[in-house]
Coordinates of C-alpha atoms and ligand atoms in Angstrom, one line a residue:
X1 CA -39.6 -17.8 61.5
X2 CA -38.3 -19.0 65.1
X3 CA -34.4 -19.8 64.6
X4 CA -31.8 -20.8 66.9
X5 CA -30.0 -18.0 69.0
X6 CA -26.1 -18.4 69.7
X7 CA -25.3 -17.5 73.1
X8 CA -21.7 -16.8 74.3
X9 CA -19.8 -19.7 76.7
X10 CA -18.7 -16.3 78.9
X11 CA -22.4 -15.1 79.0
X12 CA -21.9 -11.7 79.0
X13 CA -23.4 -11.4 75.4
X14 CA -26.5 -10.3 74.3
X15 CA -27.9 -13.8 71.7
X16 CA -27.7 -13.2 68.7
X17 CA -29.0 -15.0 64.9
X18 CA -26.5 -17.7 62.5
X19 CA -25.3 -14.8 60.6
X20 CA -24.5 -12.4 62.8
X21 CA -22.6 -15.1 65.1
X22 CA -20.6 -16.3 61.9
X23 CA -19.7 -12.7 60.8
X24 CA -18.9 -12.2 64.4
X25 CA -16.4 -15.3 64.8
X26 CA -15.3 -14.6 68.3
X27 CA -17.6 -13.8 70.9
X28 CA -17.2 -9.6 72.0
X29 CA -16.9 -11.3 75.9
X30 CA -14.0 -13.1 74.8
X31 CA -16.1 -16.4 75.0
X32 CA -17.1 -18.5 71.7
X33 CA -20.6 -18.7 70.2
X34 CA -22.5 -21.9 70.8
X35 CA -26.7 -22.6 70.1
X36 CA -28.3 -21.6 72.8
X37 CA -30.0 -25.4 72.7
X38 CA -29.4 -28.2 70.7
X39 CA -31.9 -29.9 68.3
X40 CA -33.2 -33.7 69.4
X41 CA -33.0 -35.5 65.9
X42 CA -34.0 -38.6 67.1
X43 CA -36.8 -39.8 65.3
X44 CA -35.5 -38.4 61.7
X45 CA -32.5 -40.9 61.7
X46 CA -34.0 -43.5 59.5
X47 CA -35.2 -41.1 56.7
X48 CA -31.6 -39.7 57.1
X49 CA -29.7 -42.2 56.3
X50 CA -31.4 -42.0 52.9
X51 CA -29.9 -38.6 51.9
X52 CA -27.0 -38.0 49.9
X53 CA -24.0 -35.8 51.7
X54 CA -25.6 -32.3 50.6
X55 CA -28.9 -33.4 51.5
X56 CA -28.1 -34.3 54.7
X57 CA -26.3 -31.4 55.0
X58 CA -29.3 -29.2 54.0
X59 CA -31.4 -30.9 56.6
X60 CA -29.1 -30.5 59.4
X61 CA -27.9 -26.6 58.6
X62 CA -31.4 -25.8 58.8
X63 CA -31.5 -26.3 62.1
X64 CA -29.2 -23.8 63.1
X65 CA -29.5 -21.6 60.6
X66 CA -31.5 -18.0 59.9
X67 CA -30.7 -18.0 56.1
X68 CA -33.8 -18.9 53.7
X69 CA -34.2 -22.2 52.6
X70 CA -33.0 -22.0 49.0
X71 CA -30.4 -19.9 49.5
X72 CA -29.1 -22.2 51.9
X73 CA -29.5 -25.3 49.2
X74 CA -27.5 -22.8 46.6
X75 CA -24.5 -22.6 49.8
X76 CA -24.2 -26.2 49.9
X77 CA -24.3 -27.0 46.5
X78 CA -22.1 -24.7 45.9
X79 CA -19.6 -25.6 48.6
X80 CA -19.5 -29.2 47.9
X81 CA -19.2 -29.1 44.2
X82 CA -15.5 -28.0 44.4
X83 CA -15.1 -32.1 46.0
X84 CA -13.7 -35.0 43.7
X85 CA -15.5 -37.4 45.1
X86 CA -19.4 -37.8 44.3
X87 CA -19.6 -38.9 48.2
X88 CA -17.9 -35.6 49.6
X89 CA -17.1 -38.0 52.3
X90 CA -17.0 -41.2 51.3
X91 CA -16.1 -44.6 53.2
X92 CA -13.4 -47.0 53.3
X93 CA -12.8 -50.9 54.8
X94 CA -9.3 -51.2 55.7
X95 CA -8.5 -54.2 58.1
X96 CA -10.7 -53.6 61.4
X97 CA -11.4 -49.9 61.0
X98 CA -13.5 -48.0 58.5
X99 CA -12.0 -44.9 56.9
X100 CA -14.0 -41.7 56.5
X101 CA -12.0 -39.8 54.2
X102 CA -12.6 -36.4 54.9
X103 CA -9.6 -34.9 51.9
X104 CA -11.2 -34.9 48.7
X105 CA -11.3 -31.4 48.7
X106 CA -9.2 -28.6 46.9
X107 CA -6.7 -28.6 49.3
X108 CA -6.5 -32.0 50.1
X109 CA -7.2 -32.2 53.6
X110 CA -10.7 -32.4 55.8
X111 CA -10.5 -28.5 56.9
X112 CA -11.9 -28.2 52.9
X113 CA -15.3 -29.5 54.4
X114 CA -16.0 -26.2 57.0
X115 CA -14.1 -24.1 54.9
X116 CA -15.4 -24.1 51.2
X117 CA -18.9 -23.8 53.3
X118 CA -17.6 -20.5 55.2
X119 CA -16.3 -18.7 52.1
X120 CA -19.5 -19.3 50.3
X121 CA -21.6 -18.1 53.3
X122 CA -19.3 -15.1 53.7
X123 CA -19.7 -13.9 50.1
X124 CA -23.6 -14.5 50.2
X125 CA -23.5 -12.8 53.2
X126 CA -21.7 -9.9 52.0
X127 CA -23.4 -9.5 48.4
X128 CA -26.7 -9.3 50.9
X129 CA -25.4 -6.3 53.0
X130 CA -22.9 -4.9 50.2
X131 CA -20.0 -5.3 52.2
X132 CA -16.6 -6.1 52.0
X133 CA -14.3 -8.2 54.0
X134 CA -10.1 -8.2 54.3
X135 CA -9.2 -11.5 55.7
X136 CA -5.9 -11.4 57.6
X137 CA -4.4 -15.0 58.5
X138 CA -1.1 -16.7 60.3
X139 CA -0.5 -20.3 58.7
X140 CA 2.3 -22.9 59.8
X141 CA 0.3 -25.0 57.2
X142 CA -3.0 -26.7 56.3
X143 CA -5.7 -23.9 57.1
X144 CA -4.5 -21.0 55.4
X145 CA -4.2 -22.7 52.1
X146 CA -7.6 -24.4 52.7
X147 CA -9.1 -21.0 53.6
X148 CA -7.6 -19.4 50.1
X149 CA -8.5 -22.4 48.6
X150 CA -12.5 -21.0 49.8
X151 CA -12.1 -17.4 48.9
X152 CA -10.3 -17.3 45.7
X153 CA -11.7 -15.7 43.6
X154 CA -14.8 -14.1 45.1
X155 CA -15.9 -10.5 44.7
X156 CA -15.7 -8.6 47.8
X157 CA -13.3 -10.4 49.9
X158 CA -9.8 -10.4 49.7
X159 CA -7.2 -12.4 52.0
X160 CA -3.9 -12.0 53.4
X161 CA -2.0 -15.4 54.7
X162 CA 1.0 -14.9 56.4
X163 CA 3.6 -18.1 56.5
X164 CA 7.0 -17.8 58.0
X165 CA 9.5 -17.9 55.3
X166 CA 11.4 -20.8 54.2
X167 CA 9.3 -22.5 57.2
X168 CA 6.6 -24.4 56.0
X169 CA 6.9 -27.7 53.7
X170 CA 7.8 -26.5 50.2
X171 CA 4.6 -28.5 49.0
X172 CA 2.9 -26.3 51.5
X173 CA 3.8 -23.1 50.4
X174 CA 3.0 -24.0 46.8
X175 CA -0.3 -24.8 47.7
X176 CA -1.1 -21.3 48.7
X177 CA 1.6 -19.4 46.6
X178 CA 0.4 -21.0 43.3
X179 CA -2.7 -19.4 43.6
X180 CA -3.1 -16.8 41.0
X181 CA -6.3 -15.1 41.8
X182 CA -6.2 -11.0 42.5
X183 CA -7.7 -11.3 45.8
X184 CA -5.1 -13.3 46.7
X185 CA -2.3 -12.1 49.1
X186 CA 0.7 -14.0 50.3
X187 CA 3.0 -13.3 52.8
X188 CA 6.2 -14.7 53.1
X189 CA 7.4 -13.3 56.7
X190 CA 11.4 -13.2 57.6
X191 CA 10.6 -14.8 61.0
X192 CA 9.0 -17.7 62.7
X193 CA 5.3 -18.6 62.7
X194 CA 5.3 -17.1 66.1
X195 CA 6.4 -13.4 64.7
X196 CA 3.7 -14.0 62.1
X197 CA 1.0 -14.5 64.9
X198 CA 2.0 -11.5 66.5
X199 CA 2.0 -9.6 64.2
X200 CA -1.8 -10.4 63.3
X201 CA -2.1 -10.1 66.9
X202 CA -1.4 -6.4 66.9
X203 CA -3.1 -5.5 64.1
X204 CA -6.3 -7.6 65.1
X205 CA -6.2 -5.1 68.4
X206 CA -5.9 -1.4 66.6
X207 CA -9.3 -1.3 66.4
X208 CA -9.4 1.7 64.2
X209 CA -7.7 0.2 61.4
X210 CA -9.8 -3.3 61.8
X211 CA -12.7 -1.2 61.1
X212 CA -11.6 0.8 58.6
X213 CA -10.0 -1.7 56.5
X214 CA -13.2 -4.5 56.9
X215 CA -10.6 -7.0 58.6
X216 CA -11.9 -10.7 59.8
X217 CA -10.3 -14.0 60.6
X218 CA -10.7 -17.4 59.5
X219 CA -10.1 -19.0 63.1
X220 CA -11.0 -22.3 64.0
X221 CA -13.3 -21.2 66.7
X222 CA -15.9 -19.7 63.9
X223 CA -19.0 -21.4 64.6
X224 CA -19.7 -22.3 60.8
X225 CA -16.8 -24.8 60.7
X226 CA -17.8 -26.7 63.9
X227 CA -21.5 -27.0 62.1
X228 CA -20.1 -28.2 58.9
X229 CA -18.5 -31.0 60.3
X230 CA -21.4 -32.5 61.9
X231 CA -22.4 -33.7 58.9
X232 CA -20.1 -36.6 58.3
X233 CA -20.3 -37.9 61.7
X234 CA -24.1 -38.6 61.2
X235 CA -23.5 -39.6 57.2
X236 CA -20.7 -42.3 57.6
X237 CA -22.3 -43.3 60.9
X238 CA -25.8 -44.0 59.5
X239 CA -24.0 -45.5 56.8
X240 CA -22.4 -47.8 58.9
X241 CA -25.1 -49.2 61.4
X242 CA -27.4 -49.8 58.2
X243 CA -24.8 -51.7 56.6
X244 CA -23.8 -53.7 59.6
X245 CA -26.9 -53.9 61.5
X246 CA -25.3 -52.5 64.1
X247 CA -27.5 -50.0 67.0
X248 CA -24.5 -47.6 67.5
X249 CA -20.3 -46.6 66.5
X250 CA -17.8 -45.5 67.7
X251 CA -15.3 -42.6 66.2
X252 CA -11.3 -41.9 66.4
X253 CA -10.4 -38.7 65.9
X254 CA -7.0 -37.4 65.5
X255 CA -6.8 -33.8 67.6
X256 CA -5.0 -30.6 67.7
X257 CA -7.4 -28.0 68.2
X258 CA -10.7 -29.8 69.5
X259 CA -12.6 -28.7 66.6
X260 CA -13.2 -32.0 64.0
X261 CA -13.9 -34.4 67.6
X262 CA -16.2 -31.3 69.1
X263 CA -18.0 -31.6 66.0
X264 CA -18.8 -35.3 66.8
X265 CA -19.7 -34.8 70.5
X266 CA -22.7 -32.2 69.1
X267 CA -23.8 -35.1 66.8
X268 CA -24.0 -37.7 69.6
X269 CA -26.0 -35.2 71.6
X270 CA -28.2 -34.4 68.8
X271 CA -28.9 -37.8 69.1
X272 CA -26.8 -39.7 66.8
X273 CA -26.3 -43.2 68.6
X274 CA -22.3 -43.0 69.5
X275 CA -21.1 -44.6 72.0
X276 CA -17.5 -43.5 72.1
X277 CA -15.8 -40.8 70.7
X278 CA -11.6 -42.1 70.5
X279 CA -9.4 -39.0 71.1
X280 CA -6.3 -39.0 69.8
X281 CA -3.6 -36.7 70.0
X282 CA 0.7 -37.1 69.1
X283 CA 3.1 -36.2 71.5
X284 CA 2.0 -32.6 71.8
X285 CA -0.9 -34.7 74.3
X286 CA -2.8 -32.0 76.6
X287 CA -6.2 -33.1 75.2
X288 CA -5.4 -37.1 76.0
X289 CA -4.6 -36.1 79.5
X290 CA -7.3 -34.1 80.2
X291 CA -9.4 -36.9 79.6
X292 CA -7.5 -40.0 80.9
X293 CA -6.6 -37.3 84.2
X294 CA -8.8 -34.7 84.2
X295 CA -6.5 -32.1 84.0
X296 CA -5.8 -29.8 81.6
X297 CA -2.5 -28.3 81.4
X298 CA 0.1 -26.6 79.4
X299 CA 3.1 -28.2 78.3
X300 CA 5.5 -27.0 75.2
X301 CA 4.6 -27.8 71.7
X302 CA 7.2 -30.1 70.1
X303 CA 7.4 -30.6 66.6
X304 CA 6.4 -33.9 64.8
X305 CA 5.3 -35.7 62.1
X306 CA 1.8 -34.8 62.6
X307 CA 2.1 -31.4 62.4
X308 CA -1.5 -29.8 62.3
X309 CA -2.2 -31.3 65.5
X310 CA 1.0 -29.8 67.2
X311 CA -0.6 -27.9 69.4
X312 CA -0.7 -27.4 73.4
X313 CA -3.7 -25.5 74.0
X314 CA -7.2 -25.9 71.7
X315 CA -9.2 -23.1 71.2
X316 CA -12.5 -25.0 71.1
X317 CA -11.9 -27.0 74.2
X318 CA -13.9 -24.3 76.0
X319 CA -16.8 -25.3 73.9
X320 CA -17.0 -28.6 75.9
X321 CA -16.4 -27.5 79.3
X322 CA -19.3 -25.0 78.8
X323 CA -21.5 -28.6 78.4
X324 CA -19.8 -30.1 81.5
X325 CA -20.4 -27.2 83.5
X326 CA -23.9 -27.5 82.7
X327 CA -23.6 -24.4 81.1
X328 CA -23.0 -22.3 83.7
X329 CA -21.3 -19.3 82.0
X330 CA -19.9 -18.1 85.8
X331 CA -18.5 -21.7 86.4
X332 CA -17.2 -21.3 83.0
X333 CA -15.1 -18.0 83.6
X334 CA -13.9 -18.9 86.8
X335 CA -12.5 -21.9 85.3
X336 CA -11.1 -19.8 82.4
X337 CA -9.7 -17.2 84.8
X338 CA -7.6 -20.2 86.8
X339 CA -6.4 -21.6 83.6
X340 CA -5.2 -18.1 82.3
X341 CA -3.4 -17.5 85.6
X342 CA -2.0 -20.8 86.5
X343 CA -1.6 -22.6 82.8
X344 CA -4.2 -25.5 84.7
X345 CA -7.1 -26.9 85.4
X346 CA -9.3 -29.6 86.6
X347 CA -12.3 -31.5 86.4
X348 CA -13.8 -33.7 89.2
X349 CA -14.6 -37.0 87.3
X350 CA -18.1 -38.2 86.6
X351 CA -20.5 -41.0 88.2
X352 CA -18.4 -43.3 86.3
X353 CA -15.3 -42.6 87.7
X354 CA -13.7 -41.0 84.2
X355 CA -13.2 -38.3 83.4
X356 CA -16.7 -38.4 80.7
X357 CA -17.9 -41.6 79.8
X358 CA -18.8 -41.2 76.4
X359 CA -14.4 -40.3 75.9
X360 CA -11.6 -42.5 75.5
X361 CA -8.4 -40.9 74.7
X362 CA -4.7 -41.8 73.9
X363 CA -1.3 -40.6 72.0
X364 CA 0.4 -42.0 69.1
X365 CA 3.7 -41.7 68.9
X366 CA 6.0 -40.9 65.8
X367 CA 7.5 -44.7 66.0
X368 CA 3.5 -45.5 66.3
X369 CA 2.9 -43.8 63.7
X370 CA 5.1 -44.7 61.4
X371 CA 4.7 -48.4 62.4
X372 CA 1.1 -47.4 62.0
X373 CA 1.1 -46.3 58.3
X374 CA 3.8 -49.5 57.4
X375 CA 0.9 -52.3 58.4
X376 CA -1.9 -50.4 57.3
X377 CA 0.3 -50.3 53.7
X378 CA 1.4 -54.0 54.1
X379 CA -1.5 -55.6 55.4
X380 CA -4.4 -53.9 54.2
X381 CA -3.6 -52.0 51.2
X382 CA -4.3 -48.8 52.2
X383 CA -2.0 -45.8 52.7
X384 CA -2.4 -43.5 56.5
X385 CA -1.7 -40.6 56.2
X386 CA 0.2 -39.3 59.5
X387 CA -2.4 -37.7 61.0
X388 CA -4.8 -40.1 60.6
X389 CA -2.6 -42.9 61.7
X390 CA -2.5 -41.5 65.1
X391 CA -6.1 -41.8 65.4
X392 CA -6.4 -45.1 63.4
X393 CA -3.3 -46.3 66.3
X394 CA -5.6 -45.0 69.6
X395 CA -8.9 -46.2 67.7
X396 CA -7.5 -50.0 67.4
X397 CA -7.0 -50.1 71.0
X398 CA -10.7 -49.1 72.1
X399 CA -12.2 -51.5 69.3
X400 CA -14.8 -53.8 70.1
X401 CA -16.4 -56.9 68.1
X402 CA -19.9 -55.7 67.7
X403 CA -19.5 -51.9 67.1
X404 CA -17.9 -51.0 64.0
X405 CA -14.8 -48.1 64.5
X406 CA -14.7 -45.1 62.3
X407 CA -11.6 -43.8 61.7
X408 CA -11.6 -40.1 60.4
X409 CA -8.9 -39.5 57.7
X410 CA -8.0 -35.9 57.9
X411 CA -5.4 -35.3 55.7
X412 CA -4.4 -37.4 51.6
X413 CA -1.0 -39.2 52.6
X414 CA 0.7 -37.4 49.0
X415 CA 0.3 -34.4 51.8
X416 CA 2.8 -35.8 53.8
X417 CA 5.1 -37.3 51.5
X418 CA 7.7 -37.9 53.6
X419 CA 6.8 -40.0 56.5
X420 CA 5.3 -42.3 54.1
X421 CA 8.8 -42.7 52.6
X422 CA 9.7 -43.0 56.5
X423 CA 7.5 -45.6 57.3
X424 CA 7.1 -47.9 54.0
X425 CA 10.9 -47.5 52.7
X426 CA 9.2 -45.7 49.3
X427 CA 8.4 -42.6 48.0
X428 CA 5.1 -43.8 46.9
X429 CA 2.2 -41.2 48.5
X430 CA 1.3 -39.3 44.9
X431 CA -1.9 -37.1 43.8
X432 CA -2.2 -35.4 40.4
X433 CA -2.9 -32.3 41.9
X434 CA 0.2 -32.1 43.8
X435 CA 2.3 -33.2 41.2
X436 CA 1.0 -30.0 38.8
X437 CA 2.0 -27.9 41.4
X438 CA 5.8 -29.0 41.1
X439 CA 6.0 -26.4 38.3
X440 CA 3.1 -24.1 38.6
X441 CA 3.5 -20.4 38.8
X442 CA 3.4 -18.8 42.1
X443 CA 3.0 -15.7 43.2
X444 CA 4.3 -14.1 46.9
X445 CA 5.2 -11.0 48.8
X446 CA 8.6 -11.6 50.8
X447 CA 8.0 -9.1 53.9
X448 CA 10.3 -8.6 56.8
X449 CA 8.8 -10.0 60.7
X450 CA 7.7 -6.3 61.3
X451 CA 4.4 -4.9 62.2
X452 CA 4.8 -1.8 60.3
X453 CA 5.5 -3.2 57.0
X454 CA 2.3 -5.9 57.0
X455 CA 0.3 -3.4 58.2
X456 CA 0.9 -1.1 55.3
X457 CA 1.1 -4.0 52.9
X458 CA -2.4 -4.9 53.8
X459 CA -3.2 -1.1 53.9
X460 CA -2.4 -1.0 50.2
X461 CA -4.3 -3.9 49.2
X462 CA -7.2 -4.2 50.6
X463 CA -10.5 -3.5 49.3
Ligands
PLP501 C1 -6.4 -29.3 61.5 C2 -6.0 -30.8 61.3 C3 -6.2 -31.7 62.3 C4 -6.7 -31.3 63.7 O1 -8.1 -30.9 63.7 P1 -8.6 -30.1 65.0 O2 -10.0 -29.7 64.5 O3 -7.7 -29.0 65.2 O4 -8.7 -31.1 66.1 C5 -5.9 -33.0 62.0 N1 -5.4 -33.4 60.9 C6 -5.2 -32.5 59.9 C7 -4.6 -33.0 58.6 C8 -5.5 -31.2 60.0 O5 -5.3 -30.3 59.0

């Protein structure tokens, strides 16, 4: 069987299967894993947007992946029954947007979708070549519990999350500390999120003890959970131009790390009919600069009420300046090398005169935000959460009559309690499984900020 090969954005890697690039995460040149083509799924659109979520899913993974067919229906069955929602993804009306809620997961928020999918493949995975695997992760927040939320549980894998102490939302840290299972590890570090990343740093780089201990990440940059979320872009936007007749949409996204809207830009060139992709991004606004300037540079991450998208530089941006290179991996590493030396880069704008025609892109402030989430409430009925009112804020202003605007929903509001109360005067954001939490047992290991003492922590529990 003839499957795609992933290729390295820094090409200095040999190409290599699905599996291997997903075990892999990172690419060994220091570049990330991409297909070495993608599919033209042009003329399967109409029988597509016939499928139910998993089905669709099943159609699309096989394009890109080297795992046997039925095995590969097991993984997605599998992945997606932990959802409450029959849809996985369903859709909303609220006003002039459409929702797509992407948090009816176990965790509550959309990085469920990529990362129920990952755990399963890494167990199959591992049950195939009798391995083991220590995960070892940093959190400020959402992505470590989503990523226990994956593993718990399984044979073969255990994981270590590091959050600093005292530092994340209380609701937060009862999300991952109020999981019980043995393969379970929680880190409370004495220190900031920053000591916590450092410390994973340095023992990421002792190569010996990575490889003796079976250690692997959950980043963002794994190719797996860019894949997984192509799915609802070409669900909710089949949905949508069947339902209204219309020939193509248009997507907000809200954006820290370039990974949910990179996601969409594969789908339009795949050939899903999109015919702007709305980036949005709060304060912490390098990605809505790069494309209303075309440059791309570092500023300092300030904290708001958005907080998984606070984030200065995004670790899959390189994904997409590998495409407008025309994947050129030695334009691609010069451009990398200036931006590691200089904290900048830049990009000549198109034939159009922006920076890429297919990108609109804007920043929602807190007072935006909040305003946001108070006339969605009033008006409409429906309760933003933070993150999603940014994008549902920029979206609004790059609406048009005859293209409906879909609005990804990222995170349940309950999440973010607190800026609801902010923004509607009430304390009214609620979800059962939150609420159980308030007195569930938890279970945590209280560590100083020092490398020695994680190190042997991990040391003594790993598998
Ligand atoms: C992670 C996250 C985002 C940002 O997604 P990226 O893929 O990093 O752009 C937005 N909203 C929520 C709730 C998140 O957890």
């Amino acid at each position: 069987m003839k499957t795609v090969q992933y290729i390295s954005t820094r090409g200095r890697t040999p190409p290599m299967g699905f599996q291997e690039a997903v075990m892999t995460g990172l690419a060994p040149d220091g570049g990330l894993l991409v297909p070495e083509a993608f599919p033209d799924v042009r003329d399967r659109l109409d029988e597509w947007s016939r499928l139910s979520y998993q089905d669709l899913a099943y159609e699309i993974f096989r394009l890109f992946v080297d795992i046997p067919d039925p095995d590969l229906r097991g993984l997605i069955d599998r992945s997606y029954r932990t959802f409450r929602h029959p849809d996985v993804a369903p859709l909303a009306k609220a006003g002039p947007v459409r929702i797509l809620e992407l948090f009816h997961g176990p965790t509550l928020a959309f990085k469920d979708i990529a990362l129920q999918f990952l755990s399963q493949f890494f167990e199959y995975n591992l049950e195939r070549s009798n391995g083991r695997l220590n995960i070892l992760g940093a959190t400020s927040g959402d992505t470590g519990s989503a990523a226990i939320h994956g593993v718990r549980g399984k044979d073969r894998i255990n994981i270590f999350i590091m959050h600093p102490h005292g530092r994340v939302s209380p609701l937060q840290e009862r999300q991952m500390t109020a999981v019980l299972d043995p393969n379970v590890f929680n880190i409370a570090v004495d220190g900031t999120f920053d000591d916590c990343q450092r410390i994973m740093k340095t023992i990421f780089e002792d190569v010996p003890f990575k490889t003796e201990h079976a250690l692997g990440a959950i980043n963002s940059v794994n190719w797996a959970r860019v894949m997984a979320q192509i799915v609802y872009y070409f669900s909710s936007g089949l949905k949508v131009m069947k339902e209204t007749g219309a020939g193509s949409v248009r997507f907000a996204v809200p954006t820290g790390n370039f990974g949910d809207v990179l996601a969409g830009y594969y789908a339009h060139r795949m050939g899903l009919p999109v015919s702007r992709l709305v980036l949005a991004t709060n304060e912490n606004d390098i990605l809505s600069r790069f494309f209303s300037s075309g440059e791309y540079s570092v500023g300092s991450v300030v904290p708001t009420i958005s907080p998984s998208m606070d984030i200065q530089v995004a670790s899959n941006f390189e994904r997409y300046l590998f495409e407008r290179v025309g994947r050129n991996a030695e334009d691609l590493c010069s451009l990398m090398k200036g931006f590691t030396a200089s904290g900048r880069l830049t990009i000549e704008p198109g034939s159009e005169g922006v920076v890429d025609a297919l990108f609109r892109a804007g920043v929602g402030s807190t007072r935006d935000t909040l305003g946001v989430i108070r006339r969605y409430h009033e008006e409409y009925g429906y309760l933003l959460d933070p993150h999603t009112a940014v994008g549902v804020y920029v979206g609004e202003q790059h609406g048009s009559d005859d293209e409906p605007m879909i609005c990804l929903a990222t995170a349940h509001p309950a999440k973010f309690s607190k800026a609801i109360e902010d923004a509607v005067g009430e304390d009214i954001a609620r979800h059962e499984i939150l609420e159980a939490l308030k007195d569930a047992d938890t279970r945590c290991e209280r560590l100083p900020a020092d490398l020695e003492a994680v190190r042997d922590y991990v040391a003594a529990h790993a598998l």
